[in-house]
Structures are given as C-alpha cells and as structure tokens.
XYZ file of C-alpha atoms in Angstrom:
686
model
C -79.119 14.425 -39.609
C -77.363 11.317 -38.322
C -75.354 11.686 -35.247
C -71.521 11.641 -35.336
C -68.605 13.475 -33.724
C -67.822 16.869 -34.966
C -64.293 18.097 -35.630
C -64.784 20.583 -32.693
C -65.335 17.659 -30.367
C -62.387 15.633 -31.704
C -59.442 17.649 -30.442
C -55.784 16.970 -30.108
C -56.077 13.989 -27.773
C -59.573 13.073 -29.039
C -60.830 12.237 -25.582
C -64.369 11.506 -26.848
C -62.958 8.477 -28.662
C -60.788 7.237 -25.739
C -61.080 3.851 -24.027
C -59.362 2.690 -20.849
C -55.900 3.461 -22.259
C -56.533 7.095 -21.564
C -56.985 9.095 -24.748
C -55.954 9.598 -28.353
C -57.049 7.754 -31.455
C -58.258 4.595 -29.799
C -61.111 2.202 -30.599
C -64.505 3.989 -30.293
C -66.628 1.224 -29.065
C -67.363 -2.342 -30.262
C -71.126 -2.861 -30.176
C -73.033 -2.160 -33.368
C -76.004 0.248 -33.082
C -79.324 -0.319 -34.852
C -78.468 2.499 -37.191
C -75.611 0.498 -38.619
C -77.800 -2.445 -39.450
C -80.482 -0.220 -40.994
C -78.154 1.871 -43.148
C -75.760 -0.859 -44.297
C -77.653 -2.348 -47.188
C -77.523 -1.945 -50.981
C -80.916 -0.543 -50.907
C -80.195 2.185 -48.271
C -76.842 3.153 -49.577
C -76.510 5.454 -52.564
C -73.530 4.543 -54.690
C -71.667 6.714 -57.246
C -72.490 5.951 -60.797
C -69.204 4.412 -61.683
C -69.303 2.030 -58.730
C -70.701 -1.452 -58.513
C -70.903 -3.183 -55.079
C -70.549 -6.866 -54.650
C -70.797 -6.690 -50.858
C -72.787 -4.304 -48.669
C -73.187 -5.919 -45.207
C -72.845 -5.154 -41.526
C -69.790 -6.743 -39.874
C -69.744 -7.775 -36.255
C -66.801 -7.243 -33.884
C -64.251 -10.043 -34.070
C -64.523 -10.543 -37.809
C -61.326 -11.417 -39.728
C -60.628 -9.955 -43.186
C -59.639 -11.989 -46.240
C -55.818 -12.466 -46.249
C -53.753 -9.804 -47.884
C -51.837 -12.516 -49.727
C -52.698 -16.180 -50.411
C -51.753 -18.197 -48.531
C -51.851 -16.127 -45.277
C -53.932 -14.977 -42.368
C -56.477 -12.281 -42.465
C -56.637 -9.164 -40.281
C -58.915 -9.297 -37.175
C -61.030 -6.245 -36.605
C -62.293 -5.402 -33.156
C -65.330 -3.188 -33.916
C -68.536 -3.317 -35.844
C -68.729 -1.563 -39.280
C -70.457 -1.579 -42.585
C -68.391 -3.236 -45.286
C -68.697 -2.156 -48.928
C -66.641 -4.004 -51.511
C -66.844 -3.723 -55.225
C -65.351 -2.176 -58.280
C -64.895 1.251 -59.898
C -65.362 1.442 -63.692
C -65.694 -2.369 -63.658
C -62.061 -3.217 -62.981
C -60.669 -1.172 -60.040
C -61.270 -3.261 -56.939
C -61.836 -1.260 -53.753
C -63.390 -1.415 -50.302
C -64.885 1.098 -47.960
C -65.397 0.288 -44.250
C -67.791 2.639 -42.500
C -67.707 2.590 -38.629
C -70.844 2.635 -36.597
C -72.308 6.153 -36.634
C -71.989 6.349 -32.886
C -68.208 5.730 -33.302
C -67.454 7.783 -36.442
C -64.874 10.447 -35.881
C -65.654 12.507 -38.963
C -62.532 11.570 -40.843
C -61.537 9.304 -43.795
C -58.304 7.350 -43.999
C -57.028 6.111 -47.403
C -54.626 3.171 -47.142
C -52.065 2.748 -49.928
C -50.754 -0.614 -51.310
C -47.155 -1.435 -52.091
C -45.084 -3.415 -54.630
C -47.035 -4.269 -57.747
C -50.273 -3.829 -55.775
C -53.084 -6.224 -56.640
C -54.419 -6.434 -53.074
C -56.433 -4.441 -50.431
C -54.560 -3.062 -47.483
C -56.701 -4.635 -44.769
C -54.008 -3.989 -42.098
C -54.307 -0.197 -42.233
C -58.082 -0.393 -42.856
C -58.476 -2.390 -39.655
C -56.595 0.114 -37.703
C -58.530 2.963 -39.231
C -62.071 1.642 -38.640
C -61.136 0.715 -35.088
C -60.171 4.321 -34.531
C -63.442 5.722 -35.926
C -62.252 6.501 -39.477
C -64.015 5.636 -42.689
C -61.394 3.345 -44.166
C -60.722 2.808 -47.889
C -58.177 0.924 -50.072
C -57.878 -0.294 -53.675
C -56.062 -2.992 -55.563
C -55.211 -0.341 -58.227
C -57.135 -2.262 -60.962
C -55.475 -5.762 -61.162
C -55.105 -8.843 -59.084
C -51.765 -10.245 -57.862
C -50.026 -12.199 -60.629
C -52.042 -10.547 -63.403
C -50.151 -8.991 -66.334
C -50.979 -5.327 -66.299
C -47.853 -3.334 -67.201
C -48.359 -3.962 -70.887
C -51.765 -2.282 -70.803
C -51.630 1.529 -70.725
C -55.062 1.808 -69.042
C -54.094 -0.639 -66.264
C -50.736 1.150 -65.935
C -52.490 4.488 -65.479
C -54.711 2.936 -62.893
C -51.775 1.514 -61.031
C -49.837 4.759 -61.219
C -52.483 7.240 -59.964
C -56.007 6.969 -61.384
C -57.211 4.240 -59.080
C -56.588 6.075 -55.791
C -58.078 9.313 -56.905
C -61.242 7.554 -58.124
C -61.316 5.472 -54.957
C -61.093 8.531 -52.756
C -63.826 10.403 -54.547
C -66.074 7.280 -54.394
C -65.324 6.631 -50.708
C -66.249 10.225 -49.811
C -69.557 9.980 -51.695
C -70.403 6.639 -50.039
C -69.532 8.107 -46.639
C -71.767 11.103 -47.282
C -74.644 8.845 -48.176
C -74.149 6.638 -45.067
C -73.668 9.462 -42.510
C -75.859 12.161 -44.128
C -73.025 14.646 -44.641
C -69.525 14.956 -46.001
C -66.467 13.847 -44.156
C -64.703 16.662 -42.347
C -61.029 15.680 -42.933
C -59.315 13.115 -45.103
C -55.991 11.508 -44.384
C -53.682 8.973 -46.121
C -51.190 6.444 -44.934
C -48.899 4.371 -47.196
C -45.336 3.004 -47.439
C -43.141 2.034 -50.389
C -45.491 1.790 -53.453
C -48.279 2.895 -51.138
C -46.202 5.986 -50.331
C -45.754 6.593 -54.039
C -49.548 6.467 -54.563
C -49.905 9.096 -51.822
C -47.301 11.254 -53.605
C -49.291 11.119 -56.818
C -52.430 12.123 -54.937
C -50.704 15.271 -53.670
C -49.032 16.137 -57.033
C -52.134 15.463 -59.283
C -55.154 15.810 -56.966
C -54.123 18.140 -54.123
C -57.700 18.457 -52.883
C -58.225 14.783 -52.152
C -56.513 14.673 -48.782
C -55.729 17.155 -45.935
C -52.856 15.144 -44.473
C -50.462 12.485 -45.755
C -48.276 10.011 -43.849
C -45.804 8.728 -46.399
C -43.103 6.079 -45.785
C -40.232 5.115 -47.963
C -41.895 6.261 -51.209
C -40.515 4.618 -54.337
C -40.488 7.840 -56.343
C -38.825 6.527 -59.506
C -40.123 3.030 -60.371
C -37.814 2.583 -63.434
C -34.773 3.403 -61.258
C -35.863 0.864 -58.612
C -36.282 -1.693 -61.411
C -32.756 -0.889 -62.667
C -31.308 -1.561 -59.230
C -33.042 -5.001 -59.292
C -31.228 -5.563 -62.550
C -27.873 -4.680 -60.977
C -28.451 -7.104 -58.039
C -29.348 -9.880 -60.493
C -26.607 -9.329 -62.968
C -23.857 -9.045 -60.309
C -24.778 -12.632 -59.295
C -25.508 -14.124 -62.732
C -21.960 -14.776 -63.877
C -19.434 -16.185 -63.287
C -20.219 -19.272 -61.113
C -19.816 -18.805 -57.317
C -21.196 -15.302 -57.236
C -24.650 -16.197 -56.079
C -25.195 -14.684 -52.599
C -27.288 -16.271 -49.916
C -29.178 -14.569 -47.112
C -26.349 -15.662 -44.755
C -23.827 -13.884 -46.953
C -25.753 -10.682 -46.860
C -26.233 -11.030 -43.073
C -22.442 -11.372 -42.729
C -22.022 -8.082 -44.684
C -24.568 -6.302 -42.564
C -23.227 -7.585 -39.319
C -19.698 -6.510 -40.436
C -20.967 -2.913 -40.918
C -22.692 -2.921 -37.488
C -19.670 -4.296 -35.762
C -17.487 -1.683 -37.399
C -19.712 1.328 -36.925
C -22.269 0.633 -34.204
C -20.472 2.683 -31.594
C -19.686 5.608 -33.775
C -22.635 7.462 -32.220
C -21.280 6.756 -28.707
C -23.526 3.832 -27.979
C -23.104 0.093 -28.900
C -26.690 -0.993 -29.271
C -26.827 -2.903 -32.554
C -28.022 0.104 -34.589
C -25.997 2.370 -36.879
C -27.499 5.878 -36.223
C -26.478 7.258 -39.630
C -24.889 4.765 -42.007
C -23.443 7.584 -44.170
C -20.854 8.079 -41.405
C -19.912 4.432 -41.478
C -16.512 3.655 -43.159
C -16.972 -0.157 -43.342
C -16.051 -1.665 -46.692
C -17.136 -5.267 -47.605
C -13.510 -5.982 -48.667
C -12.741 -6.363 -44.948
C -14.607 -9.669 -45.120
C -12.475 -11.322 -47.824
C -11.456 -14.809 -46.827
C -7.809 -15.214 -45.830
C -5.772 -18.163 -46.765
C -7.377 -21.290 -45.248
C -10.423 -19.418 -43.885
C -13.777 -20.902 -44.846
C -16.301 -19.432 -42.406
C -17.238 -15.945 -41.459
C -15.879 -14.505 -44.639
C -16.582 -13.973 -48.373
C -14.845 -15.705 -51.222
C -13.262 -13.515 -53.869
C -16.181 -14.231 -56.241
C -18.808 -13.375 -53.643
C -16.965 -10.259 -52.591
C -16.931 -9.211 -56.277
C -20.703 -9.645 -56.425
C -21.302 -7.700 -53.191
C -19.109 -4.849 -54.331
C -20.821 -4.794 -57.663
C -24.217 -4.508 -55.900
C -23.465 -1.952 -53.276
C -21.824 0.530 -55.644
C -23.976 3.265 -57.247
C -25.778 2.411 -60.454
C -23.191 3.726 -63.012
C -23.696 3.745 -66.761
C -20.978 3.392 -69.459
C -20.442 7.223 -69.440
C -19.560 7.069 -65.784
C -22.753 8.810 -64.658
C -24.056 7.608 -61.287
C -27.874 7.267 -61.182
C -28.297 6.451 -57.500
C -26.439 6.380 -54.198
C -25.564 2.645 -53.930
C -26.335 0.697 -50.768
C -25.291 2.128 -47.410
C -23.246 0.025 -44.959
C -25.506 -2.323 -42.984
C -28.099 -2.645 -45.769
C -28.648 -6.031 -47.360
C -29.923 -6.722 -50.902
C -32.455 -9.401 -51.491
C -31.051 -12.789 -52.446
C -32.723 -14.794 -55.144
C -33.546 -14.274 -58.842
C -34.887 -11.424 -60.879
C -38.496 -10.345 -60.209
C -40.642 -10.270 -63.363
C -41.414 -6.547 -63.296
C -37.930 -5.167 -64.328
C -37.617 -7.506 -67.342
C -41.235 -6.610 -68.479
C -40.670 -2.910 -67.954
C -37.392 -2.619 -69.880
C -38.475 -5.029 -72.566
C -41.682 -3.166 -73.207
C -39.963 0.288 -72.981
C -37.352 -0.475 -75.690
C -39.784 -2.461 -77.915
C -38.074 -5.872 -77.653
C -40.445 -7.703 -75.300
C -40.792 -10.749 -75.049
C -37.341 -11.302 -76.562
C -35.560 -8.907 -74.187
C -32.991 -10.412 -71.915
C -31.198 -9.089 -68.743
C -27.928 -9.650 -70.631
C -29.077 -6.908 -73.022
C -29.648 -4.270 -70.292
C -28.116 -0.916 -71.060
C -28.526 1.306 -68.002
C -28.570 4.740 -69.663
C -30.620 3.735 -72.723
C -33.121 1.397 -71.018
C -33.594 3.692 -67.996
C -34.298 6.650 -70.330
C -36.811 4.533 -72.390
C -38.610 3.225 -69.297
C -38.950 6.661 -67.801
C -40.449 7.932 -71.042
C -42.937 5.103 -71.446
C -43.974 4.897 -67.828
C -43.756 8.575 -66.889
C -47.088 8.289 -64.983
C -45.165 6.420 -62.373
C -42.795 9.243 -61.739
C -43.583 10.743 -58.262
C -40.454 12.915 -58.063
C -42.089 16.263 -58.764
C -41.071 18.446 -55.773
C -43.859 21.030 -56.190
C -46.495 20.193 -53.579
C -47.334 23.864 -53.116
C -50.937 23.452 -54.333
C -51.503 20.785 -51.704
C -49.839 22.943 -49.048
C -51.722 26.128 -49.919
C -54.923 24.293 -49.104
C -53.520 23.675 -45.607
C -52.294 20.210 -46.509
C -49.448 18.737 -44.358
C -47.248 15.744 -44.940
C -45.062 13.686 -42.702
C -42.427 11.436 -44.362
C -40.490 8.591 -42.744
C -37.776 6.260 -43.917
C -35.655 3.487 -42.356
C -31.876 3.967 -42.581
C -31.541 0.160 -43.210
C -33.987 0.058 -46.149
C -32.726 -2.195 -48.934
C -35.654 -1.602 -51.325
C -35.820 2.162 -51.542
C -32.628 4.171 -50.887
C -32.953 6.353 -47.818
C -31.013 9.235 -49.412
C -33.662 9.600 -52.135
C -36.251 10.626 -49.554
C -33.829 13.010 -47.872
C -33.010 14.610 -51.309
C -36.730 14.800 -52.230
C -37.828 16.520 -48.961
C -34.824 18.813 -49.085
C -35.812 19.944 -52.611
C -39.516 20.638 -51.931
C -40.890 23.757 -53.418
C -42.027 26.360 -50.788
C -45.432 27.829 -50.769
C -45.473 31.058 -52.725
C -43.998 33.901 -50.652
C -42.214 31.542 -48.237
C -38.476 30.819 -48.024
C -38.775 27.084 -46.902
C -41.540 24.371 -47.311
C -42.874 24.353 -43.776
C -45.687 21.882 -44.676
C -43.483 18.811 -44.657
C -41.632 17.004 -41.850
C -39.182 14.010 -42.248
C -38.140 11.398 -39.735
C -35.322 9.037 -40.406
C -35.525 5.802 -38.413
C -32.119 4.186 -37.488
C -32.004 0.433 -37.964
C -35.376 0.145 -39.483
C -35.612 -1.888 -42.826
C -38.123 -1.340 -45.571
C -41.243 0.235 -43.942
C -40.815 -1.894 -40.783
C -38.585 -4.539 -39.213
C -34.848 -4.584 -38.458
C -33.000 -3.677 -35.327
C -34.611 -0.232 -34.913
C -37.689 1.074 -33.077
C -40.222 0.487 -35.915
C -43.597 1.076 -34.103
C -44.599 4.787 -34.351
C -48.037 4.818 -35.943
C -46.794 4.362 -39.588
C -48.402 2.165 -42.190
C -48.777 -1.427 -40.927
C -48.614 -0.554 -37.238
C -51.359 -2.496 -35.465
C -50.419 -1.183 -32.030
C -50.866 2.575 -32.484
C -51.021 4.651 -29.350
C -53.156 7.465 -30.703
C -50.932 9.877 -28.900
C -49.382 12.668 -31.069
C -46.132 12.237 -29.151
C -45.716 8.636 -30.156
C -48.105 8.054 -33.124
C -47.327 9.795 -36.474
C -50.927 9.627 -37.674
C -52.171 11.341 -34.486
C -49.332 13.870 -34.814
C -50.377 14.563 -38.393
C -53.990 15.119 -37.345
C -52.874 17.512 -34.580
C -50.748 19.355 -37.196
C -53.574 19.707 -39.733
C -56.375 20.427 -37.306
C -54.577 22.241 -34.529
C -51.527 23.767 -36.181
C -49.117 21.845 -33.906
C -46.131 20.954 -36.028
C -44.848 17.559 -34.815
C -41.509 17.393 -33.031
C -40.098 14.338 -31.258
C -42.013 11.107 -31.811
C -41.280 8.296 -29.283
C -40.970 5.045 -31.220
C -41.124 1.555 -29.705
C -39.684 -1.828 -30.524
C -41.624 -4.912 -29.472
C -40.018 -8.154 -28.453
C -41.320 -11.649 -27.588
C -44.839 -11.748 -26.305
C -45.555 -8.157 -27.410
C -43.431 -6.667 -24.754
C -41.944 -3.172 -25.380
C -38.158 -3.809 -25.151
C -36.890 -0.391 -26.309
C -38.162 3.143 -26.890
C -36.298 5.841 -28.841
C -36.982 9.351 -29.952
C -37.459 9.858 -33.713
C -36.185 13.358 -34.384
C -37.286 15.867 -37.044
C -34.685 15.633 -39.833
C -31.873 16.631 -39.859
C -31.585 16.085 -36.111
C -30.878 12.633 -34.677
C -31.207 10.941 -31.283
C -27.996 11.309 -29.238
C -27.508 9.294 -26.022
C -26.735 11.325 -22.915
C -24.012 8.846 -21.930
C -25.581 7.844 -18.599
C -29.251 6.929 -18.902
C -30.852 3.548 -19.799
C -30.150 3.209 -23.569
C -33.447 1.367 -23.959
C -35.466 4.356 -22.788
C -36.206 7.372 -24.989
C -35.723 9.721 -22.036
C -31.941 9.007 -22.176
C -31.652 10.693 -25.580
C -31.673 14.241 -26.940
C -32.377 15.403 -30.505
C -29.361 17.180 -31.989
C -27.998 17.891 -35.325
C -24.914 15.811 -36.153
C -22.638 16.306 -39.161
C -24.026 13.810 -41.623
C -20.960 13.170 -43.743
C -17.533 13.650 -42.102
C -16.724 11.392 -39.209
C -13.708 11.478 -36.997
C -14.518 8.011 -35.789
C -14.296 6.451 -39.259
C -11.194 8.498 -40.109
C -12.838 10.012 -43.284
C -12.216 13.619 -42.328
C -8.611 12.930 -41.193
C -7.900 11.169 -44.552
C -9.512 13.979 -46.515
C -7.467 16.667 -44.820
C -4.099 14.935 -45.365
C -4.740 13.579 -48.832
C -2.036 14.530 -51.294
C -3.292 16.748 -54.189
C -0.245 16.126 -56.276
C 0.517 14.831 -58.817
C -2.586 15.487 -60.837
C -3.790 12.200 -62.199
C -7.173 13.316 -63.485
C -7.683 16.623 -65.308
C -11.376 16.986 -64.462
C -12.032 15.550 -61.071
C -15.009 13.246 -60.370
C -18.099 15.332 -59.636
C -16.607 18.591 -60.907
C -19.237 18.830 -63.619
C -22.823 18.004 -62.876
C -24.333 16.091 -65.874
C -26.999 18.076 -67.910
C -29.692 15.392 -67.359
C -29.256 16.002 -63.564
C -29.216 19.810 -63.702
C -32.391 19.783 -65.902
C -34.308 17.633 -63.503
C -37.204 19.204 -61.478
C -35.551 18.128 -58.239
C -32.328 19.921 -59.102
C -34.108 23.118 -60.220
C -36.168 23.048 -56.911
C -33.013 22.438 -54.831
C -31.266 25.353 -56.614
C -34.262 27.675 -55.974
C -34.474 26.750 -52.364
C -30.766 27.124 -51.741
C -30.731 30.480 -53.573
C -33.403 31.678 -51.124
C -31.281 30.414 -48.151
C -28.110 32.014 -49.420
C -29.878 35.285 -49.993
C -31.017 35.422 -46.367
C -27.608 34.251 -45.183
C -25.657 36.842 -47.108
C -28.047 39.597 -46.038
C -27.749 38.658 -42.345
C -23.947 38.206 -42.483
C -22.851 41.185 -44.603
C -25.710 43.770 -44.787
C -27.170 43.428 -41.283
C -23.818 42.484 -39.759
C -25.363 39.720 -37.672
C -22.913 36.871 -38.229
C -23.992 34.831 -35.228
C -27.632 34.826 -36.235
C -26.723 33.958 -39.830
C -24.435 31.093 -38.749
C -26.848 29.659 -36.104
C -29.679 29.758 -38.572
C -27.829 28.172 -41.582
C -24.452 26.700 -40.756
C -23.748 23.218 -39.331
C -22.098 22.890 -35.957
C -19.354 20.789 -37.653
C -18.694 23.305 -40.353
C -15.892 21.944 -42.519
C -13.314 24.596 -43.265
C -10.693 24.758 -46.077
C -9.415 28.155 -45.157
C -5.850 27.492 -43.874
C -6.183 29.887 -40.932
C -9.558 28.791 -39.449
C -10.237 25.473 -37.823
C -13.309 23.324 -38.439
C -16.524 24.206 -36.582
C -19.202 26.888 -36.534
C -17.968 28.523 -33.329
C -14.400 28.573 -34.720
C -15.546 30.469 -37.833
C -17.552 32.927 -35.659
C -14.511 33.502 -33.499
C -12.729 34.753 -36.573
C -15.647 36.622 -38.231
C -17.345 38.410 -35.269
C -14.265 40.644 -34.524
C -14.245 41.876 -38.070
C -17.572 43.756 -37.524
C -16.076 45.448 -34.486
C -13.430 47.186 -36.648
C -14.708 50.773 -37.294
C -13.170 51.122 -40.720
C -13.899 47.680 -42.078
C -15.662 47.585 -45.448
C -17.121 44.538 -47.276
C -19.227 44.493 -50.364
C -20.995 41.470 -51.863
C -20.415 41.572 -55.593
C -22.056 38.322 -56.790
C -24.101 35.434 -55.441
C -24.520 32.349 -57.671
C -26.161 29.156 -56.663
C -26.172 25.777 -58.472
C -27.618 22.780 -56.773
C -25.924 22.328 -53.411
C -23.063 24.725 -54.175
C -23.112 28.529 -53.616
C -20.543 31.023 -54.773
C -20.308 34.435 -52.986
C -17.786 36.962 -54.380
C -16.857 39.769 -52.034
C -14.406 42.666 -51.875
C -13.225 43.914 -48.543
C -10.675 45.808 -46.510
C -10.098 45.996 -42.772
C -9.117 49.734 -42.669
C -8.482 52.653 -44.941
C -4.765 51.805 -45.253
C -5.519 48.195 -46.316
C -5.430 47.895 -50.108
C -8.072 45.209 -49.744
C -8.707 41.859 -51.252
C -11.102 40.090 -53.653
C -12.428 36.852 -52.204
C -14.398 33.993 -53.943
C -16.259 31.959 -51.223
C -17.495 28.598 -52.159
C -20.186 26.947 -49.883
C -21.500 23.412 -49.992
C -25.001 22.869 -48.671
C -26.666 19.663 -47.493
C -30.377 19.450 -46.811
C -30.506 23.326 -46.720
C -27.648 23.662 -44.223
C -24.177 25.069 -45.016
C -21.772 22.251 -44.349
C -18.461 23.216 -45.996
C -16.482 26.225 -47.071
C -13.627 27.068 -49.412
C -12.269 30.529 -50.334
C -9.805 31.934 -52.904
C -8.307 35.231 -51.995
C -6.410 37.698 -54.141
C -4.838 40.963 -52.785
C -5.836 44.032 -54.529
C -2.892 45.389 -56.634
C -2.297 49.125 -57.291
C -3.124 48.513 -60.939
C -3.986 45.687 -63.373
C -2.972 44.906 -66.899
C -6.452 45.239 -68.228
C -7.173 48.458 -66.310
C -10.196 46.881 -64.623
C -10.287 46.384 -60.830
C -10.551 42.972 -59.197
C -14.205 42.209 -58.340
C-alpha cells in the first residue's frame, strides 16, 4: 500500500502538514518524490470507463496553470503534483490534481465554478493541492461563450450532472493513484459554484462530507429577472443610463448615512437592513451638477433597488439593500436566452416583452434543474455531513437575505428541533464572494492566503467540525492592503450574531469586538421604530394592508413549508417552557430577541421588560392559564390562551400574535377580551 497520511494523523491543527507558519492546512512540501513520477502516467493510472484523459503528467513546483479567462494570468502552484486533464462522457471538461503521495492528506476538495461556468477553477485547485488535497474542478460541459442553454443535455450538465460525475471520477482516479479510497471529501464554491454545491447535497448527499458554500445563486431564473429589471430601468427614457460613478455615489451616500449606526464609523455598514438611507436624498437641487443624481437617473436607481414586483403587486425578491450597487452596462445574454426559450419565442423575444410573473413561471418550469432552493438537506446531514454558508452584506449579484432565509428554513434531521448541521456567516462590507470594504479573507472560495487555522479559515473550521465534532464559532477574517499587508481583522460571527465594537479598542483588530445578537430590523438610529410607533392608523386608506395575505405561490413553496415546520417546533417548545413548565426566563432567553418589539400598551420594548411583567404572574398562587390553540404560518405564530390571576378574577381570553425572524421571536401583539358572565351564543370565550 502506498504511503499517505491517515485521518488519525491529520487532526484539528494538522501538525503533520505544517511548515514554518506553525500548523494548520499549510503546504505539505514542494519536492516531488520518485513515486509521483512513476505513478503519474496514462499507462500507470486506471481511469473510469467514461473518462478520456488528454493530459496525465507530473508537474514541478512553480508551474503556472492556464488562465481562468482569456486574456488573463494563470495560477502559480507551489508544489509538485500529478495533473490529469480530460473529459467525462466526451463533453464534460474536468481536471484532477493529485499531490505527491508523501504530501497527500487523505482528502479530496471539489472546486465549484460560478456564473455561466465554462472554465476550470484553478484558483481553488491550487490552494487545495498545496494543502495536500486531491483537487478537482469541471467546466460543467461547455466552454465560455458557447451556446448551451438551448440544449437540455448541456443544461442538465451545467445544473448538476457534471459535478456529480466529476466527483465520482476524481475519487476513482485518486484510489488508483494512491492505492486506496480518499478518507474525506470536501467542496468549496461561491455564487454559481455555491449553487453546484447545493445540488450535490440535495441530489447526491453521499458525494461530500463537508461543504463550504458562499453566496449561492439558488434561483437562477429569479437572478435573470433581476438583470432584466436593471436593464429595463435604464433602457428608456434617455438620460436614465447609470455609470459606475453614479452607483458609487449611491453606495457612498448609504455608507455616509448609516456607517456609524453600529457605534463605529469605519466605512462598513454592519447590517444594511438597519439603514434608513433612501437614494432620493441624492436628487440634484436647483443649479447643482455634481455629487447628485438627475431626476431621470434617480428614477432609474429607484426602479432598480425596489423589489421585483409583478403586475399583481406580488414581490418576488427583496430589492437591493442600501450600500449595494448594481452593475452598469447592458443586458447579459443569459436572461434574454432563458426567457425567450422558456416562453417559446426565441430568437424573436425582446426585453420589452418581459412579463415578470409569466416569464419567471415559464423559466422556472423549463429550467427546474437549476433550482437549488430545496431546504431538505437531512439526507446529507444524517450521513454526518456539515455545511458552512457565508455571504457578503454588500453583494449586488445574489441578495444576502436569500441565503439568510434559506438557512433559516432548513429542515432538521429527523427527531431534532433545529438543523444543527449548518452554520451561516454574514460578512459586513463584502461584495459578491470577495472584495468591497469588508474583511474578505477567511478561507472561502478564491482565498489564496488561507491560514489553515480553524479560528481564521472556514475550510479548516469545516474539517474540524466534520472530523472532530467541533462546531465553528468565531472566524477571524482579514483584509489585505497594499503590498499584501494585513490592514484590518474582524470577527465573523455565527448568524444571527454580529461583531459589536467594545468602544475603546483598536477598531482594526478583531480583539476589540464581541459577537452579540442585535435586532436586525428596527433601529432607533435610523428612526424606523420611532416612526412605526407614532404612525397614525386612521383614517383607513387600504382595506387589506400590504402583506396581510401571503400569496398562495409563496405559501406552497418548499421554503415556506419548511419555515412553518421549523417555527412550529420552536413555538411548541416555547409555549411548553412558558406555560406548562412555568419557566418564562428560560423560554425567553432561548427564543426571544433582546430587542423584543412590543405592541401591548402596558409593556415596554425589550426582552427583560417583558420578563419583568411575566415572571411575577407565576408567583401568584391562584393564577391559572391554559393554552387553547397554537397556530403557525410562516414567520407568524398565534397562541390563544385563557387565564385569570385569582379565583375572584372572571378571567380573560387572549390572542397572542408573534413574529419570528430566523427562528427568533422578534415582535408581539395581543388582543384581550374580558370574560363575561354569559354570552349570546351560550358558548364561553376560548
């Protein structure tokens, strides 16, 4: 049997693979062994039957890969390895890089590709092989610029088939090369690469043990529809075309307005959902020509940042958060192709013909294989699979809220209340997958400076979780400046916590921050809660308020069904702790937000304020409360109770309404009716 590291020898810090940096997933040597040269040949390597190899050759340290995109530079690789490049089923391009047997760590890393694919992810492959992984990636069955979406076979390859076939083939090639199967398999991908990873978990839960997924584009037709909105808002009338400078003005305006909302002016909006900035504040005044938006451009910006809304008034996404910029320029080819093919009018289809509701429905039907929104990953989890998600708050390509909603709606493993196999990190200031004002170096896809330390590298943290049972907590992220110097570190906190400055330490050092849960919606600083509490309810100008009725197509979605099931389990435990076990503090500290929003006229906002009112009730010797009904629908729960404080109290019937967000109770209303001596119907209240 050929020598390699065993899983037992490759522990949390992987000291056997360490170099001078002191531990972790670092490069495992650079000089090729004779075994590499002997085994790396077409004659010595057994290939799967559906694989043809164009290249099987040893690679010396210092080699540079082909460029990801042409023109462009390739990726330098600092270690020796065996390069296998070829095709699966004749049309799915793929590569497998096999590290020197003396450096092999027993693991495989699949590297996803984003956008329309058509390339090999050499960046993550280089990182992987330098750390001792077998590395593999695929172009998903077409080259860049090639027409593929009109071909059902190529579309299936792009959507999911290619990466399953690639993973199976890579494992077989590795087994032939090393003389035994890989011990563990991991995946890293962002954007479209993240979506490919999602499809692996959903359709082929046995392919990987751990997944590192960034900003996954779960719903490709919906992403295409947003591109259509960006294009159409600037198409007519003249003067609405937005430049990169215009978008930067909008982003800078949001940062200027909301940067300090979190207590620190650092050029980063901690959570843009709490930002009250509106682009209308940038409208040019009379005589103003610079640093502002014309009325035509403002109209275009407002049309772009608003949620995708169809002619029925149904919103299909969240719109763009403050501080996020849309991409200037024309319409990419994919949306027009997708919608034209879906409704049968290609090549005559025009963006002017776009009907959001009809075309989105048609595209989702025709390209259903691209749908990665299924929240049931329980088969993957029951095998011991673990997944880390990350997403930048300043992402203009994939809306951050979509990932929060997906993770919040994950289906638990059978017998569990919550899905404890997933962890989410939101990255303030980070754009799509990387870049922006935030700390974007933390071991995600595309990071060529990984530390290998589970406390600052998400891939290393994922391995520690899968192989050692250590659920990741705080990840220290870095931002690099000129010359590769680290200019800032920040903690990335497990969602829904966020990093809060201690008010005294160096704001460029992670040690000056603590992870805490902060109310994600209402914000005193922006004035939103103040306005909501004083807003006049009268006169009624709309019989059915916006959002009062959730559309049937939303309630029927798998995400909504999963969210309802998860929240029903949460409310069951909450009600049991609060009313049956009479443990209000435990119930509230487990499930209620610190900034609990209250609509009862006698109780102030805040979790502690609610407890100050509730806890004395259980000290009353004659108090009686009975839960009559618990109903849960999406993020709303209805708990009907009857109760009295003593035997002389006629009692009341109370309908409590709770709003949840990401599995946490955020807001409360109640409607109380005193018990009468008799009722007209003869039936009691409750």
